Amino acid sequence: SLTEQMDTTTPQGEFLFHVFGALAQFERSLIQERVQAGLAAARRRGRRGGRPVVIDAEKLAAVIAALDAGATKASVCRTFGIPRSTLVDSLARIGWSPVLNRQEGGTSGLSTDIDGGTDRTVVRPAD
């Protein structure tokens, strides 16, 4: 019982201590198996876990169109009401990355916009 002492200095106490440890480890393994089986079953049913996506595909397409039109990330975030970190994460998730506008001759052609940032364009990677 829980109120009785267990003397782990004796061979019997040490054995009992190891048996309890093995039972706890076994139970933990069973729990892990059940959780993995449940997640796999949910995936087969089409259920996706994790946090809901803040920017859906339609909104992301509009955001990308705005960025392609020359809008800054800051202005896009204000317009669509999304945090900048969410925008950056969403663009990274689909493989888009900001690339500095280049003038002819290969030099960097940065110009400061109203927000004090730099003009950037988003380039879609080759499929």
GROMACS .gro file of N, CA and C in nm:
model
  381
    1SER      N    1   0.084  -0.119   0.000
    1SER     CA    2   0.000   0.000   0.000
    1SER      C    3   0.087   0.125   0.000
    2LEU      N    4   0.026   0.240  -0.019
    2LEU     CA    5   0.100   0.364  -0.027
    2LEU      C    6   0.159   0.407   0.106
    3THR      N    7   0.102   0.362   0.215
    3THR     CA    8   0.150   0.405   0.347
    3THR      C    9   0.265   0.322   0.399
    4GLU      N   10   0.289   0.207   0.339
    4GLU     CA   11   0.396   0.121   0.387
    4GLU      C   12   0.530   0.166   0.331
    5GLN      N   13   0.633   0.145   0.409
    5GLN     CA   14   0.769   0.180   0.369
    5GLN      C   15   0.824   0.073   0.276
    6MET      N   16   0.910   0.113   0.181
    6MET     CA   17   0.978   0.018   0.096
    6MET      C   18   1.127   0.037   0.119
    7ASP      N   19   1.190  -0.065   0.168
    7ASP     CA   20   1.333  -0.060   0.197
    7ASP      C   21   1.410  -0.102   0.073
    8THR      N   22   1.468  -0.004   0.002
    8THR     CA   23   1.538  -0.035  -0.123
    8THR      C   24   1.683  -0.079  -0.099
    9THR      N   25   1.722  -0.089   0.027
    9THR     CA   26   1.859  -0.134   0.057
    9THR      C   27   1.867  -0.286   0.062
   10THR      N   28   1.753  -0.353   0.070
   10THR     CA   29   1.752  -0.500   0.072
   10THR      C   30   1.731  -0.551  -0.070
   11PRO      N   31   1.773  -0.675  -0.097
   11PRO     CA   32   1.751  -0.731  -0.231
   11PRO      C   33   1.603  -0.735  -0.270
   12GLN      N   34   1.515  -0.768  -0.173
   12GLN     CA   35   1.372  -0.773  -0.202
   12GLN      C   36   1.317  -0.634  -0.236
   13GLY      N   37   1.360  -0.534  -0.161
   13GLY     CA   38   1.315  -0.396  -0.185
   13GLY      C   39   1.364  -0.344  -0.319
   14GLU      N   40   1.490  -0.375  -0.351
   14GLU     CA   41   1.546  -0.331  -0.479
   14GLU      C   42   1.472  -0.398  -0.595
   15PHE      N   43   1.442  -0.529  -0.579
   15PHE     CA   44   1.367  -0.601  -0.682
   15PHE      C   45   1.230  -0.539  -0.702
   16LEU      N   46   1.160  -0.512  -0.593
   16LEU     CA   47   1.027  -0.453  -0.600
   16LEU      C   48   1.032  -0.315  -0.665
   17PHE      N   49   1.134  -0.238  -0.631
   17PHE     CA   50   1.152  -0.105  -0.689
   17PHE      C   51   1.169  -0.115  -0.841
   18HIS      N   52   1.249  -0.212  -0.887
   18HIS     CA   53   1.270  -0.231  -1.031
   18HIS      C   54   1.143  -0.280  -1.100
   19VAL      N   55   1.068  -0.365  -1.033
   19VAL     CA   56   0.942  -0.414  -1.091
   19VAL      C   57   0.845  -0.297  -1.111
   20PHE      N   58   0.833  -0.211  -1.011
   20PHE     CA   59   0.745  -0.094  -1.023
   20PHE      C   60   0.792  -0.002  -1.136
   21GLY      N   61   0.922   0.015  -1.148
   21GLY     CA   62   0.976   0.097  -1.256
   21GLY      C   63   0.946   0.038  -1.393
   22ALA      N   64   0.959  -0.095  -1.404
   22ALA     CA   65   0.930  -0.162  -1.531
   22ALA      C   66   0.782  -0.151  -1.565
   23LEU      N   67   0.696  -0.163  -1.465
   23LEU     CA   68   0.552  -0.148  -1.488
   23LEU      C   69   0.518  -0.006  -1.534
   24ALA      N   70   0.581   0.092  -1.474
   24ALA     CA   71   0.557   0.231  -1.513
   24ALA      C   72   0.604   0.255  -1.657
   25GLN      N   73   0.720   0.200  -1.691
   25GLN     CA   74   0.772   0.215  -1.827
   25GLN      C   75   0.680   0.145  -1.927
   26PHE      N   76   0.631   0.028  -1.891
   26PHE     CA   77   0.540  -0.047  -1.978
   26PHE      C   78   0.411   0.032  -2.000
   27GLU      N   79   0.355   0.087  -1.893
   27GLU     CA   80   0.232   0.166  -1.904
   27GLU      C   81   0.254   0.289  -1.993
   28ARG      N   82   0.368   0.353  -1.979
   28ARG     CA   83   0.400   0.470  -2.062
   28ARG      C   84   0.409   0.431  -2.209
   29SER      N   85   0.467   0.316  -2.237
   29SER     CA   86   0.476   0.268  -2.376
   29SER      C   87   0.338   0.239  -2.433
   30LEU      N   88   0.250   0.182  -2.352
   30LEU     CA   89   0.114   0.155  -2.398
   30LEU      C   90   0.040   0.285  -2.429
   31ILE      N   91   0.057   0.385  -2.344
   31ILE     CA   92  -0.006   0.515  -2.368
   31ILE      C   93   0.045   0.575  -2.499
   32GLN      N   94   0.176   0.566  -2.520
   32GLN     CA   95   0.237   0.620  -2.641
   32GLN      C   96   0.181   0.550  -2.766
   33GLU      N   97   0.167   0.418  -2.760
   33GLU     CA   98   0.111   0.343  -2.873
   33GLU      C   99  -0.032   0.386  -2.901
   34ARG      N  100  -0.113   0.403  -2.797
   34ARG     CA  101  -0.253   0.443  -2.816
   34ARG      C  102  -0.262   0.583  -2.876
   35VAL      N  103  -0.178   0.673  -2.831
   35VAL     CA  104  -0.179   0.810  -2.885
   35VAL      C  105  -0.140   0.808  -3.032
   36GLN      N  106  -0.035   0.736  -3.068
   36GLN     CA  107   0.009   0.728  -3.207
   36GLN      C  108  -0.098   0.665  -3.296
   37ALA      N  109  -0.164   0.560  -3.245
   37ALA     CA  110  -0.271   0.496  -3.322
   37ALA      C  111  -0.389   0.592  -3.342
   38GLY      N  112  -0.421   0.669  -3.240
   38GLY     CA  113  -0.529   0.767  -3.251
   38GLY      C  114  -0.497   0.877  -3.351
   39LEU      N  115  -0.374   0.926  -3.349
   39LEU     CA  116  -0.333   1.029  -3.445
   39LEU      C  117  -0.334   0.976  -3.588
   40ALA      N  118  -0.289   0.852  -3.605
   40ALA     CA  119  -0.289   0.791  -3.739
   40ALA      C  120  -0.432   0.773  -3.789
   41ALA      N  121  -0.523   0.730  -3.701
   41ALA     CA  122  -0.663   0.713  -3.740
   41ALA      C  123  -0.725   0.847  -3.778
   42ALA      N  124  -0.692   0.951  -3.704
   42ALA     CA  125  -0.744   1.085  -3.734
   42ALA      C  126  -0.691   1.134  -3.869
   43ARG      N  127  -0.563   1.107  -3.897
   43ARG     CA  128  -0.506   1.147  -4.027
   43ARG      C  129  -0.576   1.073  -4.141
   44ARG      N  130  -0.607   0.944  -4.121
   44ARG     CA  131  -0.677   0.868  -4.225
   44ARG      C  132  -0.816   0.924  -4.250
   45ARG      N  133  -0.879   0.980  -4.147
   45ARG     CA  134  -1.011   1.041  -4.162
   45ARG      C  135  -1.003   1.183  -4.218
   46GLY      N  136  -0.881   1.231  -4.243
   46GLY     CA  137  -0.864   1.364  -4.300
   46GLY      C  138  -0.851   1.475  -4.197
   47ARG      N  139  -0.839   1.440  -4.073
   47ARG     CA  140  -0.826   1.541  -3.967
   47ARG      C  141  -0.680   1.580  -3.955
   48ARG      N  142  -0.656   1.710  -3.954
   48ARG     CA  143  -0.519   1.760  -3.939
   48ARG      C  144  -0.508   1.825  -3.803
   49GLY      N  145  -0.403   1.794  -3.732
   49GLY     CA  146  -0.384   1.851  -3.599
   49GLY      C  147  -0.311   1.983  -3.606
   50GLY      N  148  -0.290   2.040  -3.491
   50GLY     CA  149  -0.215   2.165  -3.484
   50GLY      C  150  -0.304   2.287  -3.479
   51ARG      N  151  -0.240   2.399  -3.474
   51ARG     CA  152  -0.310   2.526  -3.465
   51ARG      C  153  -0.374   2.561  -3.600
   52PRO      N  154  -0.493   2.621  -3.599
   52PRO     CA  155  -0.557   2.659  -3.725
   52PRO      C  156  -0.474   2.762  -3.801
   53VAL      N  157  -0.478   2.755  -3.933
   53VAL     CA  158  -0.405   2.847  -4.017
   53VAL      C  159  -0.476   2.982  -4.014
   54VAL      N  160  -0.402   3.090  -3.989
   54VAL     CA  161  -0.460   3.224  -3.980
   54VAL      C  162  -0.488   3.280  -4.119
   55ILE      N  163  -0.398   3.255  -4.213
   55ILE     CA  164  -0.414   3.305  -4.349
   55ILE      C  165  -0.456   3.188  -4.438
   56ASP      N  166  -0.582   3.189  -4.483
   56ASP     CA  167  -0.628   3.082  -4.570
   56ASP      C  168  -0.574   3.105  -4.712
   57ALA      N  169  -0.599   3.010  -4.800
   57ALA     CA  170  -0.543   3.016  -4.935
   57ALA      C  171  -0.590   3.140  -5.012
   58GLU      N  172  -0.716   3.176  -4.995
   58GLU     CA  173  -0.771   3.293  -5.065
   58GLU      C  174  -0.704   3.422  -5.019
   59LYS      N  175  -0.690   3.436  -4.888
   59LYS     CA  176  -0.626   3.556  -4.833
   59LYS      C  177  -0.478   3.560  -4.871
   60LEU      N  178  -0.413   3.444  -4.869
   60LEU     CA  179  -0.271   3.439  -4.905
   60LEU      C  180  -0.250   3.479  -5.051
   61ALA      N  181  -0.342   3.437  -5.139
   61ALA     CA  182  -0.332   3.477  -5.280
   61ALA      C  183  -0.344   3.628  -5.294
   62ALA      N  184  -0.434   3.689  -5.217
   62ALA     CA  185  -0.451   3.834  -5.221
   62ALA      C  186  -0.327   3.904  -5.165
   63VAL      N  187  -0.269   3.848  -5.060
   63VAL     CA  188  -0.147   3.905  -5.000
   63VAL      C  189  -0.033   3.901  -5.102
   64ILE      N  190  -0.017   3.787  -5.169
   64ILE     CA  191   0.090   3.773  -5.267
   64ILE      C  192   0.069   3.870  -5.383
   65ALA      N  193  -0.057   3.886  -5.426
   65ALA     CA  194  -0.086   3.981  -5.533
   65ALA      C  195  -0.048   4.122  -5.491
   66ALA      N  196  -0.077   4.158  -5.366
   66ALA     CA  197  -0.042   4.291  -5.316
   66ALA      C  198   0.110   4.309  -5.310
   67LEU      N  199   0.180   4.206  -5.266
   67LEU     CA  200   0.327   4.214  -5.261
   67LEU      C  201   0.385   4.224  -5.401
   68ASP      N  202   0.328   4.149  -5.496
   68ASP     CA  203   0.374   4.155  -5.635
   68ASP      C  204   0.350   4.293  -5.695
   69ALA      N  205   0.245   4.360  -5.648
   69ALA     CA  206   0.212   4.493  -5.699
   69ALA      C  207   0.301   4.601  -5.638
   70GLY      N  208   0.388   4.562  -5.545
   70GLY     CA  209   0.483   4.658  -5.488
   70GLY      C  210   0.453   4.700  -5.346
   71ALA      N  211   0.351   4.643  -5.284
   71ALA     CA  212   0.320   4.680  -5.146
   71ALA      C  213   0.428   4.625  -5.052
   72THR      N  214   0.449   4.693  -4.943
   72THR     CA  215   0.545   4.646  -4.843
   72THR      C  216   0.477   4.548  -4.750
   73LYS      N  217   0.556   4.470  -4.680
   73LYS     CA  218   0.500   4.376  -4.583
   73LYS      C  219   0.422   4.450  -4.475
   74ALA      N  220   0.474   4.564  -4.431
   74ALA     CA  221   0.407   4.640  -4.326
   74ALA      C  222   0.270   4.687  -4.372
   75SER      N  223   0.261   4.738  -4.495
   75SER     CA  224   0.131   4.785  -4.543
   75SER      C  225   0.035   4.669  -4.567
   76VAL      N  226   0.087   4.557  -4.614
   76VAL     CA  227   0.003   4.438  -4.634
   76VAL      C  228  -0.052   4.390  -4.500
   77CYS      N  229   0.031   4.390  -4.398
   77CYS     CA  230  -0.012   4.346  -4.265
   77CYS      C  231  -0.122   4.438  -4.212
   78ARG      N  232  -0.107   4.568  -4.232
   78ARG     CA  233  -0.211   4.662  -4.187
   78ARG      C  234  -0.341   4.641  -4.265
   79THR      N  235  -0.329   4.625  -4.395
   79THR     CA  236  -0.446   4.611  -4.481
   79THR      C  237  -0.525   4.484  -4.448
   80PHE      N  238  -0.455   4.374  -4.429
   80PHE     CA  239  -0.522   4.247  -4.407
   80PHE      C  240  -0.541   4.214  -4.259
   81GLY      N  241  -0.486   4.297  -4.171
   81GLY     CA  242  -0.504   4.276  -4.027
   81GLY      C  243  -0.436   4.152  -3.974
   82ILE      N  244  -0.314   4.127  -4.022
   82ILE     CA  245  -0.240   4.009  -3.976
   82ILE      C  246  -0.106   4.054  -3.919
   83PRO      N  247  -0.055   3.983  -3.819
   83PRO     CA  248   0.077   4.015  -3.765
   83PRO      C  249   0.187   3.989  -3.868
   84ARG      N  250   0.293   4.067  -3.861
   84ARG     CA  251   0.405   4.052  -3.955
   84ARG      C  252   0.467   3.912  -3.945
   85SER      N  253   0.481   3.860  -3.823
   85SER     CA  254   0.541   3.727  -3.807
   85SER      C  255   0.455   3.620  -3.875
   86THR      N  256   0.322   3.636  -3.871
   86THR     CA  257   0.233   3.542  -3.938
   86THR      C  258   0.253   3.548  -4.089
   87LEU      N  259   0.266   3.669  -4.141
   87LEU     CA  260   0.290   3.686  -4.285
   87LEU      C  261   0.421   3.620  -4.326
   88VAL      N  262   0.527   3.648  -4.252
   88VAL     CA  263   0.659   3.591  -4.284
   88VAL      C  264   0.654   3.439  -4.277
   89ASP      N  265   0.591   3.384  -4.174
   89ASP     CA  266   0.580   3.238  -4.159
   89ASP      C  267   0.500   3.177  -4.273
   90SER      N  268   0.390   3.242  -4.312
   90SER     CA  269   0.306   3.190  -4.420
   90SER      C  270   0.380   3.191  -4.553
   91LEU      N  271   0.454   3.298  -4.580
   91LEU     CA  272   0.532   3.303  -4.704
   91LEU      C  273   0.642   3.198  -4.705
   92ALA      N  274   0.706   3.177  -4.590
   92ALA     CA  275   0.811   3.076  -4.580
   92ALA      C  276   0.754   2.935  -4.597
   93ARG      N  277   0.633   2.913  -4.543
   93ARG     CA  278   0.571   2.781  -4.549
   93ARG      C  279   0.545   2.737  -4.693
   94ILE      N  280   0.513   2.833  -4.781
   94ILE     CA  281   0.485   2.796  -4.921
   94ILE      C  282   0.607   2.812  -5.010
   95GLY      N  283   0.720   2.853  -4.951
   95GLY     CA  284   0.844   2.859  -5.027
   95GLY      C  285   0.872   2.991  -5.097
   96TRP      N  286   0.802   3.096  -5.060
   96TRP     CA  287   0.829   3.227  -5.118
   96TRP      C  288   0.935   3.296  -5.034
   97SER      N  289   1.017   3.378  -5.098
   97SER     CA  290   1.117   3.451  -5.022
   97SER      C  291   1.136   3.589  -5.083
   98PRO      N  292   1.162   3.691  -5.000
   98PRO     CA  293   1.183   3.825  -5.054
   98PRO      C  294   1.319   3.835  -5.122
   99VAL      N  295   1.320   3.900  -5.234
   99VAL     CA  296   1.444   3.922  -5.309
   99VAL      C  297   1.453   4.071  -5.337
  100LEU      N  298   1.570   4.130  -5.312
  100LEU     CA  299   1.587   4.273  -5.337
  100LEU      C  300   1.569   4.303  -5.485
  101ASN      N  301   1.499   4.414  -5.514
  101ASN     CA  302   1.488   4.458  -5.653
  101ASN      C  303   1.627   4.491  -5.704
  102ARG      N  304   1.653   4.457  -5.828
  102ARG     CA  305   1.785   4.482  -5.888
  102ARG      C  306   1.771   4.577  -6.006
  103GLN      N  307   1.861   4.672  -6.014
  103GLN     CA  308   1.867   4.757  -6.132
  103GLN      C  309   1.950   4.686  -6.237
  104GLU      N  310   1.944   4.734  -6.356
  104GLU     CA  311   2.027   4.674  -6.460
  104GLU      C  312   2.173   4.692  -6.423
  105GLY      N  313   2.252   4.596  -6.454
  105GLY     CA  314   2.393   4.600  -6.420
  105GLY      C  315   2.423   4.523  -6.293
  106GLY      N  316   2.319   4.469  -6.228
  106GLY     CA  317   2.339   4.383  -6.112
  106GLY      C  318   2.357   4.454  -5.980
  107THR      N  319   2.346   4.587  -5.976
  107THR     CA  320   2.362   4.655  -5.847
  107THR      C  321   2.230   4.659  -5.774
  108SER      N  322   2.235   4.668  -5.647
  108SER     CA  323   2.115   4.670  -5.565
  108SER      C  324   2.045   4.804  -5.581
  109GLY      N  325   1.917   4.802  -5.617
  109GLY     CA  326   1.842   4.925  -5.635
  109GLY      C  327   1.740   4.943  -5.525
  110LEU      N  328   1.783   4.978  -5.406
  110LEU     CA  329   1.692   4.996  -5.293
  110LEU      C  330   1.636   5.137  -5.295
  111SER      N  331   1.506   5.148  -5.273
  111SER     CA  332   1.446   5.280  -5.256
  111SER      C  333   1.359   5.275  -5.131
  112THR      N  334   1.361   5.381  -5.055
  112THR     CA  335   1.286   5.383  -4.929
  112THR      C  336   1.140   5.412  -4.958
  113ASP      N  337   1.050   5.333  -4.897
  113ASP     CA  338   0.907   5.357  -4.917
  113ASP      C  339   0.852   5.444  -4.805
  114ILE      N  340   0.723   5.465  -4.805
  114ILE     CA  341   0.659   5.552  -4.706
  114ILE      C  342   0.684   5.503  -4.564
  115ASP      N  343   0.686   5.370  -4.546
  115ASP     CA  344   0.702   5.312  -4.413
  115ASP      C  345   0.846   5.319  -4.364
  116GLY      N  346   0.938   5.365  -4.447
  116GLY     CA  347   1.078   5.371  -4.406
  116GLY      C  348   1.154   5.242  -4.433
  117GLY      N  349   1.088   5.145  -4.495
  117GLY     CA  350   1.154   5.018  -4.526
  117GLY      C  351   1.214   5.024  -4.665
  118THR      N  352   1.233   4.909  -4.725
  118THR     CA  353   1.286   4.905  -4.861
  118THR      C  354   1.187   4.833  -4.949
  119ASP      N  355   1.181   4.871  -5.076
  119ASP     CA  356   1.095   4.803  -5.171
  119ASP      C  357   1.150   4.664  -5.194
  120ARG      N  358   1.063   4.568  -5.193
  120ARG     CA  359   1.104   4.430  -5.217
  120ARG      C  360   1.000   4.365  -5.306
  121THR      N  361   1.040   4.264  -5.376
  121THR     CA  362   0.946   4.188  -5.456
  121THR      C  363   0.955   4.043  -5.412
  122VAL      N  364   0.846   3.969  -5.425
  122VAL     CA  365   0.844   3.829  -5.385
  122VAL      C  366   0.851   3.745  -5.510
  123VAL      N  367   0.941   3.648  -5.511
  123VAL     CA  368   0.964   3.566  -5.628
  123VAL      C  369   0.923   3.423  -5.598
  124ARG      N  370   0.843   3.366  -5.688
  124ARG     CA  371   0.799   3.227  -5.671
  124ARG      C  372   0.911   3.135  -5.717
  125PRO      N  373   0.945   3.032  -5.637
  125PRO     CA  374   1.051   2.939  -5.678
  125PRO      C  375   1.007   2.855  -5.797
  126ALA      N  376   1.101   2.807  -5.876
  126ALA     CA  377   1.070   2.723  -5.992
  126ALA      C  378   1.009   2.592  -5.945
  127ASP      N  379   0.905   2.547  -6.016
  127ASP     CA  380   0.838   2.422  -5.978
  127ASP      C  381   0.908   2.301  -6.030
   0.00000   0.00000   0.00000
